[in-house]
Short mmCIF file of C-alpha atoms and ligand atoms in Angstrom, two decimals:
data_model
loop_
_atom_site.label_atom_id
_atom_site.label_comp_id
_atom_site.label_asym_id
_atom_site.label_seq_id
_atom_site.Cartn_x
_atom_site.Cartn_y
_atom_site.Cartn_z
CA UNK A 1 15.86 26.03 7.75
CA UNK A 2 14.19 24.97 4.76
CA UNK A 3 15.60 23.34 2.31
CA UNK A 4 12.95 21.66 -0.15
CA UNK A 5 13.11 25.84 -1.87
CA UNK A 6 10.04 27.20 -3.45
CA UNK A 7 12.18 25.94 -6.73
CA UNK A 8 12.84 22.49 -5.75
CA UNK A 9 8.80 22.47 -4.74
CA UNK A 10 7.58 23.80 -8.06
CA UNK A 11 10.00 21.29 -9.85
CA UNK A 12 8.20 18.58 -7.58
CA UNK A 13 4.68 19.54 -8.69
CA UNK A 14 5.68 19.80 -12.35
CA UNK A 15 6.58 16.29 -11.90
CA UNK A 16 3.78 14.89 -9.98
CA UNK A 17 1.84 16.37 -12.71
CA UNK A 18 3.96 15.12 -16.04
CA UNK A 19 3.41 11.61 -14.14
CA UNK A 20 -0.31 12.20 -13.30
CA UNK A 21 -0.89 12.27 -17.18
CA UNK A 22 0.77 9.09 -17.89
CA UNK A 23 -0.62 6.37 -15.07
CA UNK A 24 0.15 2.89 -15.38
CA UNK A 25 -1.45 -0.17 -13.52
CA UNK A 26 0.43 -2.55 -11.26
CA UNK A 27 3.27 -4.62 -13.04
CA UNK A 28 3.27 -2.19 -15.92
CA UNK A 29 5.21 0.77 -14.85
CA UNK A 30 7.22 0.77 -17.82
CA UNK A 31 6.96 4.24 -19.22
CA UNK A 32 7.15 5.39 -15.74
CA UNK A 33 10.10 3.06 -15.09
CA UNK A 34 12.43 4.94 -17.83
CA UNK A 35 11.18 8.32 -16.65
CA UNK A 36 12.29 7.32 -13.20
CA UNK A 37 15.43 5.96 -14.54
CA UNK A 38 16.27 9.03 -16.71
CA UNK A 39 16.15 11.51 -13.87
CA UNK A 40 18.33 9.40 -11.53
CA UNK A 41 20.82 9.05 -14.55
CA UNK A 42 20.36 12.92 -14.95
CA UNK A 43 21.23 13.13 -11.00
CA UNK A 44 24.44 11.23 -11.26
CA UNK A 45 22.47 8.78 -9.25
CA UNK A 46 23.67 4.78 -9.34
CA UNK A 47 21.53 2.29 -10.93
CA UNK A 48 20.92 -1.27 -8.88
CA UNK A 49 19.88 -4.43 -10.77
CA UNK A 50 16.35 -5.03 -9.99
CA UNK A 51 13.17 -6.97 -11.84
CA UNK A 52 11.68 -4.41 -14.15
CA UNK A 53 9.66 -2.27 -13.85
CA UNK A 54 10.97 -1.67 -10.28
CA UNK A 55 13.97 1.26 -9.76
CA UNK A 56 16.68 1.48 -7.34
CA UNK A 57 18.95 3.91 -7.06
CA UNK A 58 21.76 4.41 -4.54
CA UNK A 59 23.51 7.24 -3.60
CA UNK A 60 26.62 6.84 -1.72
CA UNK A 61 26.63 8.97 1.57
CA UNK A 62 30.09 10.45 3.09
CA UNK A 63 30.33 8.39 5.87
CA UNK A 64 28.55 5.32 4.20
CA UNK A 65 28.64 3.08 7.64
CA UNK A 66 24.50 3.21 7.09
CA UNK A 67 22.27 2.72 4.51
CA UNK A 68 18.72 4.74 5.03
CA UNK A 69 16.02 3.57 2.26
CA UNK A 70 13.34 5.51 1.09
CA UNK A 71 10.34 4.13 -0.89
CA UNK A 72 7.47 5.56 -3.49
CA UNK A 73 5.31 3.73 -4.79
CA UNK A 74 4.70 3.67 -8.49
CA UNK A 75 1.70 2.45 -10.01
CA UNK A 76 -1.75 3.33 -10.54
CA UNK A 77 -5.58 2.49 -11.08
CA UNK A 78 -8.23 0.82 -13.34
CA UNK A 79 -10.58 4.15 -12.51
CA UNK A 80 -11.41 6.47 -14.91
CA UNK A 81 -10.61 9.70 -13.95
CA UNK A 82 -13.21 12.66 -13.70
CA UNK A 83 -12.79 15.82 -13.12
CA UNK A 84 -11.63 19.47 -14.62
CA UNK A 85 -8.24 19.68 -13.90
CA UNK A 86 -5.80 20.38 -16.90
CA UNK A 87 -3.49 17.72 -16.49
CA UNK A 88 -6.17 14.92 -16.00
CA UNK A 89 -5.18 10.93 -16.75
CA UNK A 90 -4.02 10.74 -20.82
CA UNK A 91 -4.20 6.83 -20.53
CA UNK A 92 -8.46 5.75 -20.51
CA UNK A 93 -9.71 3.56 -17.87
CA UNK A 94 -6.50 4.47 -15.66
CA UNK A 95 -5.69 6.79 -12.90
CA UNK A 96 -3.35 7.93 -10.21
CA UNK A 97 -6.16 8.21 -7.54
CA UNK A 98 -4.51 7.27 -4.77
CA UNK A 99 -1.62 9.62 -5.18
CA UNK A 100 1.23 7.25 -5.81
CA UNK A 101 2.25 9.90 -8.75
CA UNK A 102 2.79 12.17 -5.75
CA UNK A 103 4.65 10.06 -3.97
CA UNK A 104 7.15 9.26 -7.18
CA UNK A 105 7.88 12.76 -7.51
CA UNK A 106 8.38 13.49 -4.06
CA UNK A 107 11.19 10.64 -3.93
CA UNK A 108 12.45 12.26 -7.46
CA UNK A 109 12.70 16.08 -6.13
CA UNK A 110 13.84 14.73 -2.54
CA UNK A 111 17.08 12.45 -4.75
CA UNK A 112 17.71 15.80 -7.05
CA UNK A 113 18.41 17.96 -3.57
CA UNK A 114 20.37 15.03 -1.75
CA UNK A 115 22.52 14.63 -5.54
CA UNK A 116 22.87 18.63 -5.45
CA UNK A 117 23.77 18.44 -1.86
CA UNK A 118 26.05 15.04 -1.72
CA UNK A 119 28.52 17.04 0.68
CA UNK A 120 25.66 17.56 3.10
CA UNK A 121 24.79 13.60 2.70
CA UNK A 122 26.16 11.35 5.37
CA UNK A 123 24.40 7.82 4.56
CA UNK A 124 24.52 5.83 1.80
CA UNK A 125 20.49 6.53 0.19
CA UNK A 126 18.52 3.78 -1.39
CA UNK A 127 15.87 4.87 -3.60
CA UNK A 128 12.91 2.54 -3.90
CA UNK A 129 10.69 3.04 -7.05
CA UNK A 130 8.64 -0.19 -6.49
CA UNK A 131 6.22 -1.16 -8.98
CA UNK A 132 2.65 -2.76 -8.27
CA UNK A 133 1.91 -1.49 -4.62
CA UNK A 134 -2.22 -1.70 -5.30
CA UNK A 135 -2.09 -5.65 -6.82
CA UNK A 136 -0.59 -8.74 -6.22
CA UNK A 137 2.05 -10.06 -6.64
CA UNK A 138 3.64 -7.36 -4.31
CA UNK A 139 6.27 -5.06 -5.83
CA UNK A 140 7.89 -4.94 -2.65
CA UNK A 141 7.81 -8.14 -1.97
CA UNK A 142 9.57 -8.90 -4.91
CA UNK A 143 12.62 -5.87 -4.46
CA UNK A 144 12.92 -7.89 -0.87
CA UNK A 145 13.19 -11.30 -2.31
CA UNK A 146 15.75 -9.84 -4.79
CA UNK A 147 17.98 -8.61 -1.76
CA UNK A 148 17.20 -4.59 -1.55
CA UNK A 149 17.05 -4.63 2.09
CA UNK A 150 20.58 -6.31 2.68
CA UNK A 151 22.68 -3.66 3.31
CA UNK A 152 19.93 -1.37 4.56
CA UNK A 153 19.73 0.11 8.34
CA UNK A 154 16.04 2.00 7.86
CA UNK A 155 13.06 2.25 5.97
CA UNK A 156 10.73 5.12 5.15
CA UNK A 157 8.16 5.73 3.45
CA UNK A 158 5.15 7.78 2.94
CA UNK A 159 1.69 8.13 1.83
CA UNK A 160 -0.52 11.05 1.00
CA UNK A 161 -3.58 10.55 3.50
CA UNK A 162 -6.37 12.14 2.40
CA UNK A 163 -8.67 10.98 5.88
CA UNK A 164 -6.05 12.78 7.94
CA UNK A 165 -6.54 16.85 7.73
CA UNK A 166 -3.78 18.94 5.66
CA UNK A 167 -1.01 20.19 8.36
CA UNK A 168 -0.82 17.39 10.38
CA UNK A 169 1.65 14.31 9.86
CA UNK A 170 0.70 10.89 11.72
CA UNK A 171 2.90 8.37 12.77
CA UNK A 172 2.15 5.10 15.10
CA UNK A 173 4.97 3.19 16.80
CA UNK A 174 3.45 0.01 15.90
CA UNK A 175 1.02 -1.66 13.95
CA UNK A 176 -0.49 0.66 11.67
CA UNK A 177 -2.18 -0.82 8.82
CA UNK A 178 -3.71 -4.31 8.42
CA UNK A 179 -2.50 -8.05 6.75
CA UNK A 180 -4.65 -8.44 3.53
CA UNK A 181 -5.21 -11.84 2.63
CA UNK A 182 -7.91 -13.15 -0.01
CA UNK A 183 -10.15 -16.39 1.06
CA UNK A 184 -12.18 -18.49 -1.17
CA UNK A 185 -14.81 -21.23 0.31
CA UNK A 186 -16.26 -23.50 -2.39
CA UNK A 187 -18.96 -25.17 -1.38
CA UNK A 188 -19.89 -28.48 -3.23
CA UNK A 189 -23.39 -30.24 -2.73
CA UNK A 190 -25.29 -31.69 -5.01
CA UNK A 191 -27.73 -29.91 -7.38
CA UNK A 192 -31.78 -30.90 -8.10
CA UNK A 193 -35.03 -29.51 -8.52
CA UNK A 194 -36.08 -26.19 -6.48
CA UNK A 195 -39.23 -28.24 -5.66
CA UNK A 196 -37.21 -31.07 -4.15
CA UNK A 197 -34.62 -30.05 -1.73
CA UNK A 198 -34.98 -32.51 0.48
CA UNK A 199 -33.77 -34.25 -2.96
CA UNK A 200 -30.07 -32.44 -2.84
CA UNK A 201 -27.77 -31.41 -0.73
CA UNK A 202 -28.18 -27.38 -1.47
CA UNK A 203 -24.41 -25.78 -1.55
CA UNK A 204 -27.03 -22.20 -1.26
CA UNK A 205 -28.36 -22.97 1.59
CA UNK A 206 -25.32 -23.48 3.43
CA UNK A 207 -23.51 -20.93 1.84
CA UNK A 208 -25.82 -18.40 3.93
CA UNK A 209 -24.86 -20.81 7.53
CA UNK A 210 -21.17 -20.13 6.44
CA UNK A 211 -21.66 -16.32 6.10
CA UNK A 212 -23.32 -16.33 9.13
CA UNK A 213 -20.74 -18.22 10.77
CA UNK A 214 -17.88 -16.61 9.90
CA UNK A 215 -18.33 -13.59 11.62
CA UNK A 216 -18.77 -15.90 14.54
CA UNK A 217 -15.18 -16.25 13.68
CA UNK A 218 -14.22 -12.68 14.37
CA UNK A 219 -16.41 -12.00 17.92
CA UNK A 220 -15.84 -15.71 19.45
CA UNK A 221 -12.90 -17.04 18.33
CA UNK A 222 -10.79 -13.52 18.00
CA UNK A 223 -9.58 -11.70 21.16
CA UNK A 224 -11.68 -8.93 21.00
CA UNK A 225 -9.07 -6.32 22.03
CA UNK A 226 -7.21 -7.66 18.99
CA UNK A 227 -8.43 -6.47 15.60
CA UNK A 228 -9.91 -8.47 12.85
CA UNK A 229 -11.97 -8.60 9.74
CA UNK A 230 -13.72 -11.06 7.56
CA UNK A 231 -15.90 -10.07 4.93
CA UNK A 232 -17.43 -11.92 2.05
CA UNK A 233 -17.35 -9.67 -0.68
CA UNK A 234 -18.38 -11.93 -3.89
CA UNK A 235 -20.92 -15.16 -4.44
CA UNK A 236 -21.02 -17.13 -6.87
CA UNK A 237 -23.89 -19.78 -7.65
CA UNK A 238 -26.73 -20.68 -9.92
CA UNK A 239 -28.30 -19.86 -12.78
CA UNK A 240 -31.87 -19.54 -12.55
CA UNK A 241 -35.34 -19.63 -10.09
CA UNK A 242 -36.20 -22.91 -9.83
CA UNK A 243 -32.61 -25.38 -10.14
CA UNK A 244 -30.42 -26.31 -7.32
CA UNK A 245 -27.03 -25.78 -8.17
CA UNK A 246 -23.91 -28.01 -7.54
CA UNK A 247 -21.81 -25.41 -6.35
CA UNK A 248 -21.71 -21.94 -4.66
CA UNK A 249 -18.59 -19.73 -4.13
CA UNK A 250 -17.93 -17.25 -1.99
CA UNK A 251 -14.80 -14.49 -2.48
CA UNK A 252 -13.57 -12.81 0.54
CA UNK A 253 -10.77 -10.87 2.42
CA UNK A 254 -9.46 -11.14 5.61
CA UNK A 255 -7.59 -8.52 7.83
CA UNK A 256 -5.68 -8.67 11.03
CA UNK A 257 -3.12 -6.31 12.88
CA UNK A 258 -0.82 -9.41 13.79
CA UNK A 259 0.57 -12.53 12.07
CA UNK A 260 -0.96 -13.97 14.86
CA UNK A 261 -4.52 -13.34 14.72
CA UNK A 262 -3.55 -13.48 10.70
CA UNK A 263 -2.92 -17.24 10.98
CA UNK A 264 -5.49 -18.10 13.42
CA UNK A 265 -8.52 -16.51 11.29
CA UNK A 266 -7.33 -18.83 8.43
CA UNK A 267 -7.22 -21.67 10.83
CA UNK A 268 -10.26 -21.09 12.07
CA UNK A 269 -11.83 -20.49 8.74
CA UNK A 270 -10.91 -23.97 7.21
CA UNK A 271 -12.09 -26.15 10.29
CA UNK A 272 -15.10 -24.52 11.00
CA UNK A 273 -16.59 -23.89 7.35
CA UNK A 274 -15.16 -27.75 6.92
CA UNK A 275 -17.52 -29.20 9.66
CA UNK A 276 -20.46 -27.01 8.84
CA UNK A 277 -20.66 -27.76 5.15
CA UNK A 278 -20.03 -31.69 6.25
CA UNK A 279 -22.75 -31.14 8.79
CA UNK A 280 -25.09 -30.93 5.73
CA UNK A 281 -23.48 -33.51 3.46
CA UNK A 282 -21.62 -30.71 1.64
CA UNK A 283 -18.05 -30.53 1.17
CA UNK A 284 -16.71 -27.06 2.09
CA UNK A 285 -13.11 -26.28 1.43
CA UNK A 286 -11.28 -22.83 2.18
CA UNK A 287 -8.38 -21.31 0.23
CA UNK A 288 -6.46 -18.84 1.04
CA UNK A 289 -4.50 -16.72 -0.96
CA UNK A 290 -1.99 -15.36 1.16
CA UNK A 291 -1.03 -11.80 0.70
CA UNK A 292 0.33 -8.51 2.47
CA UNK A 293 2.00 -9.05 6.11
CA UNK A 294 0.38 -6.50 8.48
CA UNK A 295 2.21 -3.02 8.53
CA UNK A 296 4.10 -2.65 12.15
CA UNK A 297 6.27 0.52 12.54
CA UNK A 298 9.71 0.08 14.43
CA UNK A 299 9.36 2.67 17.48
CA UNK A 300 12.82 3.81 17.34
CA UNK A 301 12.25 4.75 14.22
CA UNK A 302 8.79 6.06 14.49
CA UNK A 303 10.24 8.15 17.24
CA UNK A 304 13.06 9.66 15.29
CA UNK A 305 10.77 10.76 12.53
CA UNK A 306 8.41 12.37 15.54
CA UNK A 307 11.70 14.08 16.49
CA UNK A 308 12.44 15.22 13.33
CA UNK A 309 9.20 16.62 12.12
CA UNK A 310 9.12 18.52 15.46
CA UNK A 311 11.98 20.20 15.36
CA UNK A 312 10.95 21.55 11.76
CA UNK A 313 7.51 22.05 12.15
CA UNK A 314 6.89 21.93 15.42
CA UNK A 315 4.76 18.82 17.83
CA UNK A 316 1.56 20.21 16.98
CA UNK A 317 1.56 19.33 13.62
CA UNK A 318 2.22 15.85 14.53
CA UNK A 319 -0.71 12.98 15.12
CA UNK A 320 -1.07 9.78 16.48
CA UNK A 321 -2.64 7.74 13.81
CA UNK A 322 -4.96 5.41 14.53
CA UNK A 323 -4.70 1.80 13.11
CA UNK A 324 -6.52 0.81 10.13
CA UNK A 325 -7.40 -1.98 8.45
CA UNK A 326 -6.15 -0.98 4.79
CA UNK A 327 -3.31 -3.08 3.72
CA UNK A 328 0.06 -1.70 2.00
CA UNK A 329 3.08 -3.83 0.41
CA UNK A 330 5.53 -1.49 2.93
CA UNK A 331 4.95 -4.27 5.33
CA UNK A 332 7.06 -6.65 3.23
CA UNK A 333 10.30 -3.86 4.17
CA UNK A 334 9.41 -3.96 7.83
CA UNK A 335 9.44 -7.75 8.17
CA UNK A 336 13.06 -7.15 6.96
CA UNK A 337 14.22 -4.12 8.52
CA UNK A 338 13.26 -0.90 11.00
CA UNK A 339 11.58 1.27 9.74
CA UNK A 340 8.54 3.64 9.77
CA UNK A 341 5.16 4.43 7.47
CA UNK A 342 4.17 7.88 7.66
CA UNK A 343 1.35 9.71 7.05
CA UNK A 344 0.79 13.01 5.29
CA UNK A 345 -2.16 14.80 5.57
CA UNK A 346 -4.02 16.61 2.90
CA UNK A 347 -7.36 15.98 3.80
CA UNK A 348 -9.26 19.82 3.14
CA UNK A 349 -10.67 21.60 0.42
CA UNK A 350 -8.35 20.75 -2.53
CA UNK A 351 -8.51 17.04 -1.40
CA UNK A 352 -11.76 15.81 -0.26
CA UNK A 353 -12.79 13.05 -2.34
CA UNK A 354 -11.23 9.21 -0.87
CA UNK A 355 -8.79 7.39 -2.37
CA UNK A 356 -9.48 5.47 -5.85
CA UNK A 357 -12.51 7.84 -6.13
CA UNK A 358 -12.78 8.58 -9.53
CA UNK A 359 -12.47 11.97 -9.09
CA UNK A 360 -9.70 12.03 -6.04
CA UNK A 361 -7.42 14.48 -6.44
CA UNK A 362 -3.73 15.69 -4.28
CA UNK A 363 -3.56 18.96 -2.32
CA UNK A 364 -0.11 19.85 -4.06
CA UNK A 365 0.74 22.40 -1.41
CA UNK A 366 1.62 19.26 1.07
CA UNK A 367 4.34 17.91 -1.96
CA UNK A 368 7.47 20.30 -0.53
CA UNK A 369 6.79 19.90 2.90
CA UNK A 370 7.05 15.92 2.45
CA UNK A 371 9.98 16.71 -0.14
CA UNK A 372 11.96 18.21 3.11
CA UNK A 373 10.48 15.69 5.43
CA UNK A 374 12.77 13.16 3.31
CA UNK A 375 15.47 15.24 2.91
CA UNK A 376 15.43 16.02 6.97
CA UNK A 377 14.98 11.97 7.68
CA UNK A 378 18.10 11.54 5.45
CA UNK A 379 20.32 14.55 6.77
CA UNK A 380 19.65 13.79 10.40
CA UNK A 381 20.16 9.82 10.19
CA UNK A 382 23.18 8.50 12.51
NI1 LIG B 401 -1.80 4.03 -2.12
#
C-alpha cells in the first residue's frame, strides 16, 4: 500500500523546490532553520533544545518504548548555480547541488504524514534537521555532543545518489563511506640563492621526496585489502624563479574505511615525513586536523531497511553499494547508535550531472518513493 499519496508527493516537491530557491551554506541555515521550525509547529510537532541553526523535533509514538531517528541534512554550497530551471538558486554564489534541499523536504513531507497519521505511529520519532553536513565543524557532531542520540534506538538517513541509477536503492551492512581528515606538512629549511643550493637547505626540494613518499604510505605501510587514501591537494611555497624559499606547505586529505587504518595513516605520516625532512636538515612537521569518523552501517539495521524496501518495492530494486571514499557527518550518529545510510538512486536523464556540479540537478520523481521509504522504516520499527 502506498502511503506517501500523489498529494503528499506533490506537497514534497513544492517544498524541495521553495527550499532550492533559498540555499544557505554550512553554519548558516537560518532562514531554512525557521522554515523547518514553522512546519513542525504547523504539524503539532515538539520542539527539542538544540544549537541553532540545527532542528529537532520529536514526535511521541503510541507505544513510545523506542525512539527511531531520522536525519536530513540542511545546508548547501558556495557553487553558482547554472542551468534553466524555473526555480534556480535566488541567493548568488550558493547552491543546493548536492540535494540536501531534497533531503529537508523529504524529512518535512515524511513528519506531515506520521503527524496526520499519529494513531498509525508506534515509536517515539526524532527529527534531525542538522545544519553544516558539507563543512566543518560537523553539524552532527555537534546535535551528538548536545545529547540527541540519548534516548534513541536507530538511525536513518538518506542521500540522493546521483552515481547509483534511478530505481534502485543501495544499502551496505558495513562500512560505507570513508573518515575525512585534513593533513598539513610544513616544511621548514632554510632559504638562499637559486644558484647556490648547496648554500640552503631547500624546503622545495624535499617537499617533492615527501609527496613521493607518502603514497609509499598507502601501498607499504597500509594493508592493501584495507582501503586508504592520501592525496596532496594544495602547495604552498615561493615567490619567484631564482630564490630559495624558507618554507613550503603542503594541504592534504586523508581517507580510510576504519578508525584503524584512520589512526595509523596519521601515525605514519608524522614519523616518516619527520625523518625525511631531518634527513635533509629540514624540519618537517605534520598536522592533522581531525575530522569525520568513517561511515559503518549497523547490519541489523541495514538488514531491516533491505526487508522493508522489499516488501514494498520488491528485491530487485535493491543494491549492494559499494564503499566509497566520500566522507559524510552521519558517521558521528553511528559511533553513537545503530543505524543505517541509505542510498537513493536518481542517476538517469533528469539527473546526470555529479554532485556540487554547478549545474547538478534532483530527479524529483525519486522524492515520494523516499518520502514512503521513511514513513515504512518508521511504521514497521519494533
Ligand atoms: Ni550531500
Amino acid at each position: 500500500m502506498t502511503l506517501c499519496t500523489s498529494t503528499l508527493g506533490q506537497w514534497a516537491i513544492n517544498e524541495r523546490r521553495y527550499l532550492h530557491q533559498y540555499p544557505e551554506l554550512s553554519g548558516q541555515e537560518y532562514q531554512t532553520a525557521s522554515y523547518i521550525r514553522k512546519w513542525l509547529q504547523e504539524c503539532q510537532i515538539e520542539l527539542i533544545d538544540c544549537e541553532a541553526p540545527s532542528v529537532v523535533g520529536l514526535l511521541r509514538g503510541t507505544d513510545g518504548r523506542k525512539t527511531i531517528a531520522l536525519r536530513a541534512d540542511i545546508d548547501a554550497l558556495p557553487v553558482t548555480e547554472e542551468g534553466e530551471k524555473p526555480y534556480l538558486s535566488k541567493n548568488p554564489g550558493v547552491a543546493h547541488v548536492c540535494g540536501h534541499d531534497g533531503h529537508t523536504a523529504i524529512l518535512l513531507a515524511a513528519a506531515k504524514w506520521l503527524s496526520e497519521n499519529r494513531a498509525e505511529v508506534k515509536p517515539n520519532v526524532l527529527f534531525l534537521f542538522q545544519s553544516s553536513e558539507e563543512m566543518l565543524p560537523s553539524g552532527a557532531e555537534a546535535l551528538v555532543r548536545q545529547g540527541v542520540m540519548e534516548d534513541v534506538d536507530a538511525v536513518f538517513g538518506l542521500h540522493l545518489w546521483q552515481p547509483l541509477e534511478k530505481g534502485k536503492i543501495g544499502i551496505s551492512t558495513g562500512a560505507m563511506m570513508a573518515s575525512s581528515d585534513d593533513v598539513r606538512i610544513v616544511i621548514t629549511g632554510r632559504g638562499g640563492h637559486g644558484s647556490m643550493p648547496h648554500e640552503t637547505i631547500d624546503p622545495i626540494y624535499v617537499a617533492g621526496q615527501v609527496i613521493a613518499a607518502v603514497q609509499g604510505i598507502v601501498s607499504r605501510r597500509v594493508n592493501p585489502i584495507e582501503p586508504a587514501v592520501i592525496s596532496i591537494c594544495r602547495m604552498e611555497a615561493g615567490t619567484t624563479y631564482n630564490i630559495i624559499p624558507n618554507q613550503a606547505i603542503l594541504y592534504g586529505t586523508l581517507r580510510a574505511q576504519s578508525e584503524k587504518t584512520r589512526r595509523l595513516l596519521a601515525a605514519e605520516l608524522k614519523q616518516t615525513i619527520e625523518a625525511l625532512c631531518e634527513a635533509w636538515g629540514a624540519k618537517g612537521e605534520v598536522i592533522v586536523d581531525w575530522g569525520t569518523p568513517p561511515v559503518v552501517n549497523d547490519k541489523a539495521m541495514s538488514e531491516y531497511v533491505a526487508t522493508v524496501v522489499a516488501s514494498h518495492w520488491g528485491g530487485e530494486v535493491l543494491t549492494h553499494v559499494e564503499p566509497v571514499m566520500g566522507g559524510e557527518d552521519f558517521s558521528y550518529y553511528l559511533e553513537r547508535k545503530p543505524g543505517s545510510f541509505i542510498f537513493v538512486g536518481m542517476g538517469g536523464e533528469k539527473s546526470s550531472f555529479p554532485h556540487h556540479h554547478p549545474r547538478f540537478d534532483i530527479d524529483e520523481d525519486v522524492i515520494p518513493t523516499s518520502t514512503e521509504l521513511l514513513i515504512q522504516l518508521v511504521k514497521h520499527f519494533s
